[in-house]
Coordinates of C-alpha atoms in Angstrom, one line a residue:
Chain T
M1 CA 9.2 12.3 18.7
K2 CA 8.4 8.7 19.7
V3 CA 4.8 8.0 20.5
L4 CA 3.9 5.1 22.8
V5 CA 0.4 3.7 22.4
P6 CA -0.9 1.3 25.0
V7 CA -3.7 -0.9 23.6
K8 CA -6.1 -3.4 25.1
R9 CA -7.6 -6.6 23.8
V10 CA -11.4 -6.7 24.6
I11 CA -14.5 -8.5 23.4
D12 CA -15.5 -7.1 20.0
A13 CA -17.8 -4.2 20.4
N14 CA -20.4 -5.8 18.1
I15 CA -20.7 -9.0 20.2
K16 CA -23.4 -9.4 22.8
V17 CA -21.6 -10.1 26.1
R18 CA -22.7 -13.1 28.2
V19 CA -22.0 -13.9 31.8
K20 CA -20.4 -17.3 32.5
S21 CA -22.8 -19.9 33.9
D22 CA -20.8 -20.0 37.2
Q23 CA -21.0 -16.2 37.5
S24 CA -17.2 -15.9 37.9
G25 CA -16.9 -13.5 35.0
V26 CA -17.8 -12.8 31.4
E27 CA -17.7 -15.6 28.8
L28 CA -14.6 -15.3 26.6
N29 CA -14.5 -18.8 25.1
N30 CA -15.2 -18.7 21.4
V31 CA -15.9 -15.0 21.5
K32 CA -14.5 -12.6 18.9
M33 CA -11.9 -10.3 20.4
A34 CA -10.7 -7.0 19.0
M35 CA -8.8 -3.9 19.9
N36 CA -10.6 -1.6 22.3
P37 CA -12.3 1.0 20.1
F38 CA -10.8 3.9 22.1
C39 CA -7.3 2.4 21.6
E40 CA -7.9 2.3 17.9
I41 CA -8.6 6.0 17.9
A42 CA -5.3 6.5 19.8
V43 CA -3.4 4.4 17.2
E44 CA -5.0 6.3 14.4
E45 CA -4.0 9.6 15.9
A46 CA -0.4 8.4 16.3
I47 CA -0.3 7.4 12.7
R48 CA -1.7 10.8 11.6
L49 CA 1.0 12.5 13.7
K50 CA 3.6 10.3 11.9
E51 CA 2.1 11.1 8.5
A52 CA 2.2 14.8 9.3
G53 CA 5.9 14.5 10.3
A54 CA 5.2 15.2 14.0
A55 CA 6.2 11.7 15.1
E56 CA 9.0 9.4 14.0
E57 CA 8.1 6.1 15.6
I58 CA 5.0 4.5 16.9
V59 CA 5.4 1.8 19.5
L60 CA 2.4 -0.2 20.7
V61 CA 2.3 -1.9 24.0
T62 CA -0.2 -4.3 25.5
A63 CA -0.3 -6.5 28.6
G64 CA -2.2 -9.8 28.9
I65 CA -2.3 -13.3 27.6
R66 CA -0.3 -14.5 24.6
Q67 CA -3.2 -13.9 22.2
S68 CA -2.9 -10.2 22.9
Q69 CA -0.3 -10.3 20.1
E70 CA -3.2 -10.3 17.7
T71 CA -4.3 -7.0 19.0
L72 CA -0.7 -5.6 18.5
R73 CA -0.8 -7.1 14.9
S74 CA -3.9 -5.2 14.1
G75 CA -2.4 -1.9 15.2
L76 CA 0.8 -2.7 13.3
A77 CA -1.3 -3.4 10.2
M78 CA -2.9 0.1 10.6
G79 CA 0.6 1.6 10.5
A80 CA 2.4 1.4 13.9
D81 CA 6.1 0.4 13.7
R82 CA 6.6 -2.2 16.4
G83 CA 5.0 -3.8 19.4
I84 CA 5.7 -4.8 23.0
L85 CA 3.8 -7.6 24.7
I86 CA 4.0 -7.9 28.5
E87 CA 2.7 -11.5 28.8
T88 CA 0.8 -12.5 31.9
D89 CA -2.2 -14.7 32.7
E90 CA -3.1 -12.5 35.7
A91 CA -6.3 -10.4 35.5
L92 CA -4.8 -7.0 35.4
E93 CA -6.2 -4.0 37.3
P94 CA -5.7 -0.4 36.1
L95 CA -3.0 0.3 38.7
A96 CA -1.0 -2.8 37.7
V97 CA -1.3 -1.8 34.0
A98 CA -0.2 1.8 34.9
K99 CA 2.9 0.4 36.7
L100 CA 3.8 -1.8 33.8
L101 CA 3.4 1.1 31.4
K102 CA 5.6 3.3 33.6
A103 CA 8.3 0.7 33.3
V104 CA 7.9 0.7 29.5
V105 CA 7.9 4.5 29.4
E106 CA 11.2 4.5 31.3
R107 CA 12.8 2.1 28.8
E108 CA 11.3 3.7 25.7
E109 CA 11.3 7.4 26.7
P110 CA 8.5 8.5 24.4
G111 CA 7.6 12.1 24.0
L112 CA 3.9 11.3 24.1
V113 CA 1.8 8.5 25.4
L114 CA -1.5 8.3 23.6
L115 CA -4.2 6.0 25.1
G116 CA -7.9 5.4 24.9
K117 CA -9.8 7.2 27.7
Q118 CA -11.1 3.8 28.8
A119 CA -11.6 0.2 27.7
I120 CA -15.1 -0.9 26.8
D121 CA -14.8 -4.0 29.0
G122 CA -14.1 -2.7 32.5
D123 CA -15.0 1.0 31.7
N124 CA -12.6 1.9 34.4
N125 CA -11.2 5.1 32.9
Q126 CA -8.2 5.1 35.2
T127 CA -5.0 3.8 33.5
G128 CA -4.0 7.0 31.8
Q129 CA -4.5 9.1 34.8
M130 CA -2.7 6.7 37.1
L131 CA 0.2 6.5 34.7
A132 CA 0.4 10.3 34.7
G133 CA 0.4 10.3 38.5
L134 CA 3.1 7.6 38.7
L135 CA 5.3 9.4 36.1
N136 CA 4.4 12.9 37.4
W137 CA 3.8 13.9 33.7
S138 CA 1.2 16.3 32.5
I139 CA -2.0 14.8 31.1
G140 CA -4.9 15.8 28.9
S141 CA -7.8 13.4 29.2
F142 CA -11.0 13.0 27.1
V143 CA -9.3 14.6 24.1
S144 CA -11.2 15.4 20.9
K145 CA -8.5 17.5 19.2
L146 CA -4.7 17.3 19.4
E147 CA -2.0 19.6 18.0
T148 CA 1.7 19.3 18.6
G149 CA 4.0 22.3 18.9
D150 CA 7.5 23.0 19.9
G151 CA 7.9 21.3 23.3
S152 CA 4.2 21.3 23.9
I153 CA 1.0 19.6 22.9
S154 CA -2.3 21.5 22.7
V155 CA -5.5 19.5 23.2
V156 CA -9.2 20.1 23.4
R157 CA -10.8 18.2 26.2
E158 CA -14.5 17.2 26.2
V159 CA -15.7 18.1 29.7
D160 CA -19.1 18.5 31.2
G161 CA -20.6 21.6 29.9
G162 CA -18.3 22.2 26.9
L163 CA -14.8 22.0 25.5
E164 CA -11.7 22.9 27.4
K165 CA -8.4 23.9 25.6
V166 CA -5.3 22.9 27.4
R167 CA -1.6 23.2 26.6
L168 CA 0.5 20.4 28.0
K169 CA 4.3 20.4 28.6
S170 CA 6.1 17.5 26.8
P171 CA 6.5 14.7 27.5
A172 CA 2.8 14.2 28.1
I173 CA 0.0 11.7 28.4
V174 CA -3.2 12.1 26.3
T175 CA -6.3 10.0 26.7
V176 CA -8.5 10.1 23.6
D177 CA -12.2 10.4 23.2
L178 CA -14.6 9.2 20.6
R179 CA -14.7 12.3 18.4
L180 CA -10.9 12.7 17.9
N181 CA -10.9 10.8 14.6
E182 CA -12.3 7.8 12.7
P183 CA -9.8 5.0 12.6
R184 CA -8.8 3.6 9.3
Y185 CA -9.1 -0.1 8.4
A186 CA -5.9 -1.8 7.4
S187 CA -5.3 -2.6 3.8
L188 CA -4.5 -6.3 3.1
P189 CA -0.9 -5.6 1.9
N190 CA -0.3 -3.7 5.2
I191 CA -1.7 -6.7 7.1
M192 CA 0.8 -8.9 5.3
K193 CA 3.7 -6.5 6.1
A194 CA 2.6 -6.3 9.7
K195 CA 3.5 -10.0 10.1
K196 CA 7.1 -9.0 9.7
K197 CA 7.1 -6.1 12.2
P198 CA 8.9 -6.9 15.5
I199 CA 7.1 -7.6 18.7
D200 CA 9.3 -7.7 21.9
M201 CA 8.1 -9.9 24.7
F202 CA 8.4 -9.2 28.4
T203 CA 6.9 -10.6 31.6
P204 CA 5.9 -8.4 34.5
E205 CA 8.8 -9.9 36.4
D206 CA 11.2 -8.8 33.7
L207 CA 10.0 -5.2 34.4
G208 CA 10.1 -5.7 38.1
V209 CA 6.4 -5.0 38.6
G210 CA 4.0 -7.0 40.8
V211 CA 0.6 -7.4 39.2
A212 CA -1.3 -9.4 41.8
P213 CA -4.9 -8.3 42.0
R214 CA -6.1 -6.2 44.9
V215 CA -9.7 -6.6 44.2
T216 CA -11.7 -9.8 44.5
V217 CA -14.6 -10.3 42.2
L218 CA -17.4 -12.0 44.1
K219 CA -19.9 -12.5 41.4
V220 CA -20.8 -11.2 37.9
V221 CA -24.5 -11.1 37.0
E222 CA -26.5 -9.9 34.0
P223 CA -28.3 -6.6 34.5
P224 CA -31.9 -7.2 35.4
A225 CA -34.2 -7.4 32.3
R226 CA -36.3 -4.3 31.9
D227 CA -40.0 -4.7 31.9
A228 CA -41.9 -3.4 28.9
G229 CA -43.0 0.2 29.2
V230 CA -46.6 1.5 29.4
K231 CA -48.2 2.9 26.2
V232 CA -50.4 5.9 26.6
S233 CA -53.0 6.9 24.1
S234 CA -52.9 10.7 24.5
A235 CA -50.8 13.5 25.8
A236 CA -53.4 14.2 28.4
E237 CA -53.1 10.7 29.8
L238 CA -49.3 11.0 29.9
V239 CA -49.6 14.2 31.9
E240 CA -52.1 12.6 34.2
K241 CA -49.8 9.6 34.8
L242 CA -46.7 11.7 35.3
R243 CA -48.7 13.7 37.9
Q244 CA -50.6 11.0 39.7
E245 CA -48.4 7.9 39.4
A246 CA -44.9 9.1 38.8
K247 CA -45.5 12.2 40.8
V248 CA -42.8 14.1 38.9
I249 CA -44.8 17.1 37.8
Chain C
M1 CA -26.6 -17.1 13.4
N2 CA -22.9 -16.4 13.9
T3 CA -20.3 -17.1 11.2
P4 CA -17.4 -19.2 12.6
I5 CA -14.5 -17.3 14.2
P6 CA -11.7 -17.3 11.8
D7 CA -8.1 -18.2 12.7
P8 CA -5.9 -15.3 13.6
D9 CA -4.2 -15.1 10.2
D10 CA -7.6 -14.6 8.5
A11 CA -9.1 -12.6 11.3
L12 CA -7.3 -9.3 10.5
I13 CA -8.1 -9.6 6.8
L14 CA -11.7 -10.4 7.3
D15 CA -12.0 -7.6 9.9
S16 CA -10.7 -5.1 7.4
I17 CA -13.2 -6.4 4.8
D18 CA -16.0 -6.1 7.3
R19 CA -15.2 -2.5 8.2
F20 CA -14.8 -1.5 4.5
L21 CA -18.2 -3.1 3.8
E22 CA -20.0 -1.4 6.8
R23 CA -18.4 2.0 6.3
D24 CA -18.1 2.4 2.5
V25 CA -20.4 -0.1 0.8
R26 CA -23.6 -0.7 2.9
P27 CA -24.6 3.0 3.1
V28 CA -24.5 3.5 -0.7
V29 CA -25.6 0.1 -2.1
R30 CA -29.3 0.9 -2.5
E31 CA -28.8 4.1 -4.5
L32 CA -25.9 2.8 -6.7
E33 CA -27.9 -0.4 -7.4
A34 CA -31.1 1.3 -8.2
N35 CA -29.4 3.6 -10.7
D36 CA -27.0 1.0 -12.1
V37 CA -24.1 3.3 -11.4
Y38 CA -20.5 2.0 -11.8
P39 CA -19.2 2.6 -8.2
Q40 CA -15.8 4.1 -9.1
K41 CA -15.1 5.1 -5.5
I42 CA -15.7 1.5 -4.3
V43 CA -13.4 0.2 -7.0
D44 CA -10.7 2.7 -5.9
Q45 CA -11.1 1.4 -2.4
L46 CA -10.8 -2.2 -3.6
V47 CA -7.5 -1.2 -5.2
E48 CA -6.3 0.4 -2.0
L49 CA -7.4 -2.7 0.0
G50 CA -5.2 -4.8 -2.2
L51 CA -8.0 -7.1 -3.5
F52 CA -6.9 -6.9 -7.1
G53 CA -3.9 -8.9 -6.0
A54 CA -5.7 -11.2 -3.6
T55 CA -4.7 -14.5 -5.2
I56 CA -1.6 -13.3 -7.2
A57 CA 1.7 -14.6 -5.8
P58 CA 3.7 -12.3 -3.5
E59 CA 6.7 -12.4 -5.8
Y60 CA 4.6 -10.4 -8.3
G61 CA 3.3 -8.0 -5.7
G62 CA 0.1 -9.9 -4.8
L63 CA -1.1 -11.1 -1.5
G64 CA -1.0 -14.8 -2.3
L65 CA -4.1 -15.6 -0.4
S66 CA -5.4 -19.2 -0.4
A67 CA -8.7 -20.0 -2.1
E68 CA -10.1 -20.8 1.3
T69 CA -9.4 -17.2 2.6
Y70 CA -10.5 -15.8 -0.7
A71 CA -13.8 -17.6 -0.5
K72 CA -14.4 -16.1 3.0
I73 CA -13.8 -12.6 1.6
I74 CA -16.2 -13.2 -1.2
E75 CA -18.9 -14.6 1.1
R76 CA -18.7 -11.4 3.3
I77 CA -18.8 -9.0 0.3
S78 CA -21.7 -10.8 -1.3
A79 CA -23.7 -10.7 1.9
V80 CA -23.6 -6.9 1.5
W81 CA -23.5 -6.4 -2.3
M82 CA -22.7 -9.2 -4.7
S83 CA -21.6 -6.8 -7.5
V84 CA -18.6 -5.7 -5.5
S85 CA -17.1 -9.2 -5.7
G86 CA -17.3 -9.0 -9.5
F87 CA -14.8 -6.2 -10.0
F88 CA -11.8 -8.3 -9.0
N89 CA -13.0 -11.9 -9.6
S90 CA -12.7 -12.2 -13.4
H91 CA -9.6 -10.0 -13.1
L92 CA -8.1 -12.7 -10.8
I93 CA -9.1 -15.5 -13.2
M94 CA -7.2 -13.6 -15.9
A95 CA -4.3 -13.2 -13.6
A96 CA -4.4 -16.9 -12.6
A97 CA -4.2 -18.0 -16.2
V98 CA -1.1 -15.8 -16.7
Q99 CA 0.5 -16.9 -13.5
R100 CA -0.1 -20.6 -14.2
F101 CA 0.6 -20.8 -17.9
G102 CA 2.3 -17.5 -18.9
R103 CA 5.9 -17.2 -20.0
D104 CA 8.3 -15.6 -17.4
E105 CA 8.7 -12.2 -19.2
Q106 CA 4.9 -12.2 -19.6
K107 CA 4.4 -12.7 -15.9
Q108 CA 6.9 -9.9 -15.2
Q109 CA 5.2 -7.7 -17.7
F110 CA 1.6 -8.1 -16.5
L111 CA 1.3 -9.6 -13.0
P112 CA 2.7 -6.7 -11.0
R113 CA 0.3 -4.3 -12.7
F114 CA -2.6 -6.7 -12.2
A115 CA -1.7 -7.1 -8.5
S116 CA -1.5 -3.3 -7.8
G117 CA -4.8 -2.8 -9.6
E118 CA -3.1 -0.3 -12.0
L119 CA -4.2 -2.5 -14.9
R120 CA -7.6 -4.1 -14.3
G121 CA -9.7 -6.4 -16.5
G122 CA -11.3 -9.8 -16.8
I123 CA -12.0 -12.6 -19.2
A124 CA -13.8 -12.6 -22.5
L125 CA -15.2 -16.0 -23.4
T126 CA -18.9 -15.8 -24.2
E127 CA -20.2 -14.8 -27.6
P128 CA -23.7 -14.0 -28.8
D129 CA -24.2 -17.5 -30.1
C130 CA -22.3 -19.5 -27.5
G131 CA -21.5 -19.6 -23.8
T132 CA -21.6 -23.1 -22.3
D133 CA -20.3 -24.6 -25.6
L134 CA -17.1 -22.6 -25.8
Q135 CA -15.6 -24.7 -28.6
A136 CA -18.1 -23.1 -30.9
I137 CA -16.7 -19.6 -30.5
R138 CA -16.1 -17.6 -33.7
T139 CA -13.7 -14.8 -32.7
R140 CA -10.6 -15.4 -34.7
A141 CA -7.0 -14.3 -34.3
V142 CA -4.8 -14.5 -37.3
K143 CA -1.0 -14.1 -37.0
D144 CA 0.5 -11.3 -39.1
G145 CA 4.2 -11.0 -38.5
E146 CA 4.8 -10.1 -34.9
E147 CA 1.1 -9.5 -34.3
Y148 CA -2.3 -11.2 -34.1
V149 CA -5.2 -9.6 -35.8
V150 CA -8.4 -10.2 -33.9
N151 CA -11.9 -10.1 -35.3
G152 CA -15.2 -11.1 -33.6
T153 CA -17.8 -10.3 -31.0
K154 CA -17.9 -11.1 -27.3
T155 CA -20.8 -10.5 -25.0
W156 CA -21.7 -10.5 -21.2
I157 CA -18.1 -9.5 -20.5
T158 CA -17.6 -8.2 -17.0
N159 CA -15.1 -5.3 -16.4
S160 CA -14.8 -4.8 -20.2
S161 CA -16.0 -1.2 -20.2
A162 CA -14.2 0.1 -17.2
G163 CA -11.2 -2.3 -17.4
G164 CA -8.1 -1.8 -19.5
I165 CA -7.3 -5.4 -20.5
L166 CA -9.0 -8.7 -21.2
A167 CA -7.9 -12.3 -21.6
V168 CA -9.8 -13.1 -24.8
L169 CA -10.5 -16.7 -25.9
V170 CA -10.0 -16.8 -29.6
K171 CA -9.6 -19.4 -32.4
T172 CA -6.1 -19.3 -33.8
D173 CA -6.9 -22.3 -36.0
V174 CA -10.4 -23.1 -37.3
N175 CA -9.6 -26.4 -39.0
T176 CA -8.2 -28.4 -36.1
Q177 CA -10.1 -31.3 -34.6
P178 CA -11.1 -31.4 -31.8
P179 CA -11.8 -27.6 -32.0
H180 CA -10.2 -26.7 -28.7
R181 CA -6.8 -27.5 -30.1
G182 CA -7.2 -24.5 -32.2
M183 CA -8.2 -22.2 -29.3
S184 CA -5.8 -19.7 -27.6
L185 CA -5.9 -17.1 -24.9
L186 CA -4.8 -13.6 -25.9
L187 CA -4.2 -10.7 -23.6
V188 CA -5.8 -7.7 -25.3
E189 CA -5.3 -4.2 -24.0
K190 CA -7.7 -1.4 -24.9
G191 CA -6.8 0.2 -28.2
P192 CA -7.7 0.7 -31.8
G193 CA -10.1 -2.0 -33.1
F194 CA -11.4 -2.9 -29.6
T195 CA -14.8 -1.3 -29.1
V196 CA -17.3 -1.6 -26.3
T197 CA -20.5 -1.4 -28.3
R198 CA -23.0 -1.4 -25.4
K199 CA -23.4 -1.8 -21.7
L200 CA -26.1 -4.5 -21.0
D201 CA -29.1 -3.9 -18.8
K202 CA -29.6 -6.7 -16.3
L203 CA -32.1 -8.0 -13.7
G204 CA -29.6 -8.0 -11.0
Y205 CA -25.8 -7.8 -10.5
R206 CA -26.2 -4.1 -11.3
G207 CA -23.5 -1.4 -10.9
I208 CA -20.9 -3.6 -12.5
D209 CA -20.2 -3.1 -16.2
T210 CA -21.3 -6.1 -18.3
A211 CA -20.9 -5.2 -21.9
E212 CA -20.8 -6.3 -25.5
L213 CA -17.5 -6.0 -27.4
V214 CA -16.5 -5.9 -31.0
F215 CA -13.0 -6.6 -32.2
E216 CA -12.4 -5.2 -35.7
D217 CA -8.9 -5.8 -37.1
C218 CA -7.6 -5.3 -33.5
R219 CA -3.8 -5.8 -33.6
V220 CA -2.3 -7.5 -30.5
P221 CA 1.4 -8.2 -30.0
A222 CA 2.1 -11.9 -30.6
T223 CA 3.9 -11.9 -27.2
N224 CA 0.5 -11.4 -25.6
L225 CA -0.4 -15.0 -26.3
V226 CA -0.7 -16.7 -22.9
G227 CA 2.0 -19.4 -22.8
D228 CA 4.4 -20.6 -25.5
T229 CA 2.2 -22.2 -28.1
E230 CA -1.2 -21.8 -29.6
G231 CA -4.0 -24.2 -29.0
R232 CA -3.9 -24.3 -25.2
G233 CA -6.4 -21.6 -24.5
L234 CA -9.4 -23.6 -23.5
Q235 CA -7.4 -25.7 -20.9
Q236 CA -5.8 -22.5 -19.6
I237 CA -9.1 -20.8 -19.0
L238 CA -10.9 -23.8 -17.7
A239 CA -8.3 -24.2 -15.0
G240 CA -9.0 -20.6 -13.9
L241 CA -12.7 -21.4 -13.9
E242 CA -12.2 -23.7 -10.9
L243 CA -11.3 -20.7 -8.8
G244 CA -14.2 -18.8 -10.6
R245 CA -16.7 -21.5 -9.5
I246 CA -15.4 -21.5 -5.9
N247 CA -16.0 -17.7 -6.1
I248 CA -19.5 -18.2 -7.3
A249 CA -20.1 -20.7 -4.6
A250 CA -18.9 -18.3 -2.0
R251 CA -21.2 -15.6 -3.3
G252 CA -24.0 -18.1 -3.0
V253 CA -23.1 -18.7 0.7
G254 CA -23.1 -15.0 1.3
I255 CA -26.5 -14.4 -0.2
A256 CA -28.0 -17.5 1.3
R257 CA -26.6 -16.4 4.7
V258 CA -27.8 -12.8 4.6
C259 CA -31.3 -14.0 3.5
L260 CA -31.3 -16.2 6.6
E261 CA -30.0 -13.5 8.9
E262 CA -32.5 -10.9 7.8
S263 CA -35.4 -13.4 7.9
L264 CA -34.3 -14.6 11.4
A265 CA -34.4 -11.0 12.7
Y266 CA -37.7 -10.2 11.0
A267 CA -39.4 -13.4 12.2
Q268 CA -38.7 -12.4 15.8
H269 CA -40.3 -9.0 15.7
R270 CA -43.0 -9.3 13.1
Q271 CA -46.2 -10.4 14.8
S272 CA -49.2 -12.3 13.5
F273 CA -52.1 -13.9 15.5
G274 CA -50.7 -12.5 18.7
K275 CA -47.1 -13.8 18.5
P276 CA -43.9 -13.3 16.5
I277 CA -44.1 -15.2 13.2
G278 CA -41.0 -17.1 14.2
E279 CA -43.1 -19.0 16.7
H280 CA -45.3 -20.4 13.9
Q281 CA -44.2 -23.7 12.7
S282 CA -44.6 -22.8 9.0
I283 CA -41.9 -20.1 9.4
Q284 CA -39.7 -22.3 11.6
I285 CA -39.6 -24.9 9.0
K286 CA -38.4 -22.3 6.4
L287 CA -35.8 -21.0 8.8
A288 CA -34.5 -24.5 9.5
D289 CA -34.2 -25.3 5.8
M290 CA -32.5 -22.0 5.1
A291 CA -30.0 -22.5 7.9
T292 CA -29.2 -26.0 6.8
R293 CA -28.6 -24.9 3.2
V294 CA -26.2 -22.1 4.4
E295 CA -24.2 -24.5 6.5
S296 CA -24.1 -27.2 3.7
A297 CA -23.2 -24.6 1.1
R298 CA -20.4 -23.2 3.2
L299 CA -18.9 -26.7 4.0
L300 CA -18.9 -27.6 0.3
T301 CA -17.3 -24.3 -0.6
E302 CA -14.6 -24.7 2.0
S303 CA -13.9 -28.2 0.9
A304 CA -13.6 -27.2 -2.7
A305 CA -11.3 -24.3 -1.8
R306 CA -9.1 -26.6 0.2
A307 CA -8.9 -29.0 -2.7
Y308 CA -7.9 -26.1 -5.0
D309 CA -5.3 -24.9 -2.5
S310 CA -3.8 -28.4 -2.4
G311 CA -3.3 -28.3 -6.1
E312 CA -5.5 -31.3 -6.8
R313 CA -7.9 -31.3 -9.8
C314 CA -11.1 -30.0 -8.2
D315 CA -13.6 -29.4 -11.0
M316 CA -16.0 -31.9 -9.4
E317 CA -15.6 -30.3 -5.9
A318 CA -15.9 -26.8 -7.3
G319 CA -18.8 -27.9 -9.4
M320 CA -20.7 -29.3 -6.5
A321 CA -20.0 -26.2 -4.4
K322 CA -21.1 -23.9 -7.2
L323 CA -24.2 -26.0 -7.9
F324 CA -25.4 -26.3 -4.3
A325 CA -24.5 -22.9 -3.0
S326 CA -26.1 -21.1 -6.0
E327 CA -29.3 -23.0 -5.6
A328 CA -29.2 -22.3 -1.9
A329 CA -29.0 -18.6 -2.7
V330 CA -31.9 -18.8 -5.1
S331 CA -34.0 -20.8 -2.6
N332 CA -33.1 -18.7 0.4
S333 CA -33.9 -15.4 -1.4
L334 CA -37.4 -16.7 -2.3
E335 CA -38.0 -18.0 1.2
A336 CA -36.8 -14.7 2.7
M337 CA -39.3 -12.9 0.5
R338 CA -42.1 -15.2 1.7
I339 CA -41.1 -14.6 5.3
H340 CA -40.9 -10.9 4.8
G341 CA -44.2 -10.9 2.9
A342 CA -45.0 -7.6 1.2
Y343 CA -41.9 -6.0 2.7
G344 CA -39.8 -8.6 0.9
Y345 CA -41.3 -7.6 -2.4
S346 CA -40.8 -3.9 -1.6
K347 CA -37.8 -1.9 -2.7
E348 CA -37.5 -0.6 0.8
F349 CA -35.9 -3.8 2.0
N350 CA -32.9 -5.7 0.6
I351 CA -34.6 -9.0 0.0
E352 CA -35.8 -8.1 -3.5
R353 CA -32.2 -7.3 -4.5
Y354 CA -30.9 -10.7 -3.2
Y355 CA -33.8 -12.3 -5.1
R356 CA -32.7 -10.5 -8.3
D357 CA -29.0 -11.2 -7.8
A358 CA -29.1 -14.9 -6.9
P359 CA -30.2 -16.4 -10.2
L360 CA -27.0 -15.1 -11.9
L361 CA -25.2 -17.7 -9.8
A362 CA -27.2 -20.5 -11.2
I363 CA -26.6 -19.3 -14.8
G364 CA -23.1 -17.8 -14.8
E365 CA -19.6 -19.4 -14.7
G366 CA -21.1 -22.5 -16.3
T367 CA -24.8 -23.2 -15.8
N368 CA -25.8 -25.5 -13.0
E369 CA -27.0 -28.0 -15.6
L370 CA -23.4 -28.1 -17.0
Q371 CA -22.1 -28.5 -13.4
K372 CA -24.1 -31.7 -13.1
I373 CA -22.6 -33.1 -16.2
I374 CA -19.1 -32.2 -15.0
I375 CA -19.8 -33.8 -11.6
A376 CA -21.2 -37.0 -13.2
K377 CA -18.3 -37.3 -15.7
Q378 CA -15.8 -36.9 -12.9
L379 CA -17.7 -39.4 -10.7
I380 CA -17.5 -42.0 -13.4
E381 CA -13.9 -41.1 -14.2
R382 CA -12.8 -41.4 -10.6
S383 CA -14.5 -44.8 -10.0
R384 CA -14.0 -46.7 -13.2
V385 CA -15.0 -50.4 -12.8

């Protein structure tokens, strides 16, 4: 089985995000970028499938500016086999990404598409579902456990109120949640080897997909600063305030 | 303060190092350090990460990293636990001597095993009676047929207890003048006649094995002499020490930086007289001095590493970096302790560990006093009137 893993380049999760002074977006200049943490979990799971003999090839794909190659390289260093960059300077919305991925799926014909449930920048949580809709494939979202069987994939989904076990018909789409695994860090020899792994380059035009944005961002602002809380000296005072001021009990 | 963003080639490497440190080193440092336990699991992870081959050429299975990249790795590691950088540093100095001066079959014999971490070791120079003055060593190697017979004592030898091989500086001729012409470097594998007599207890730099060794009629194949001829040992090892001093400098940058970072954070939340202590000028002056030392130390270290990478003679540059960065670590650790007050003195915080680790940098790999002599001699040499 071939596994396709779409990955996204985002601001490193440990960096404090700042808004640009003209409020047109988030400051990306001189900011450390990294692979979206949920995408890393997807890459890790694909590698584990390969190590267990359930997958033969892992193909990474990303869409974005040329530097997104670095994100592909980090996944190749973890253990993926090759990469695909769909290069564009356009700000991509989830539907555009899903359409690009559909075109890649039709070329690559993977048995499984593993993606992060969402990216930590836009927090959209849409791409996997939209891709499933466009392809009319089965999907398991928010997955915390994955097992492959003959012609099917069993997953455990983290849903409100508990866990849901679902069997998906292959080929399928799985979006992964935080608890699925802990991604490995690449060894230095593997980082060196990853430099020689192939990355194919396309443009959205090559794939016949229009990616013009449909949404206009008017303004990006920082969330309002929170005022300091009130300290109470006793439980009795707390109850009194909850009753009289907050009127919640 | 942020460390500069590395270029893409280094970024992946440094990212892996950071993750390893956060996941597998930081959570266990305090306990391992307090009990002076050899961290076998961390050493195994260093092997897996490939660090024992960091600066060994790719043709022998190493990573062939530049000294500049290597220094960035060491800075990061030392900002978490300095001892971890020691497991592979003297190993790489040994490897550098073999790579630069060894015979071809010797390189084939040893370097791939050094690079994979299968055979790990270090260098054995210092003796109970001499460290800085290496020409005064007394360990002797006498040729007997196809073997050398080694007798003598070495001390303060890193990786000697856990490692399997050492590059040992010996006298092959005690009568030659100047004495260094009678000194050679021998690769000695663990075996009969090579005894680790005791592990040394230290103020800092704990966890790593630093030991005293005795060679008693230890027989070593003559082919383990580094290079073709006897009498080149001191030059061979001194060349490796340039990289060693860049490594010490990078450790200094790491410790100086983490002392600054922890002080900066502490100064913003610890209050005195109704405001964070970072708003008092006396603390601000300390922070400014600490930050300036970190930046200066890093720039000197980068510049020495670049000189090493270009293949130029860089004992002066490496000496300056080692001197300044190690003193920066010593100063910043004391200033961090003052800023943290009683908490800095407490075992519950990391500051006291940095304060115990930092002085090694001023003493080891050639004392700072010696560095000044090296710097001055080179200054005069390079600007003869």
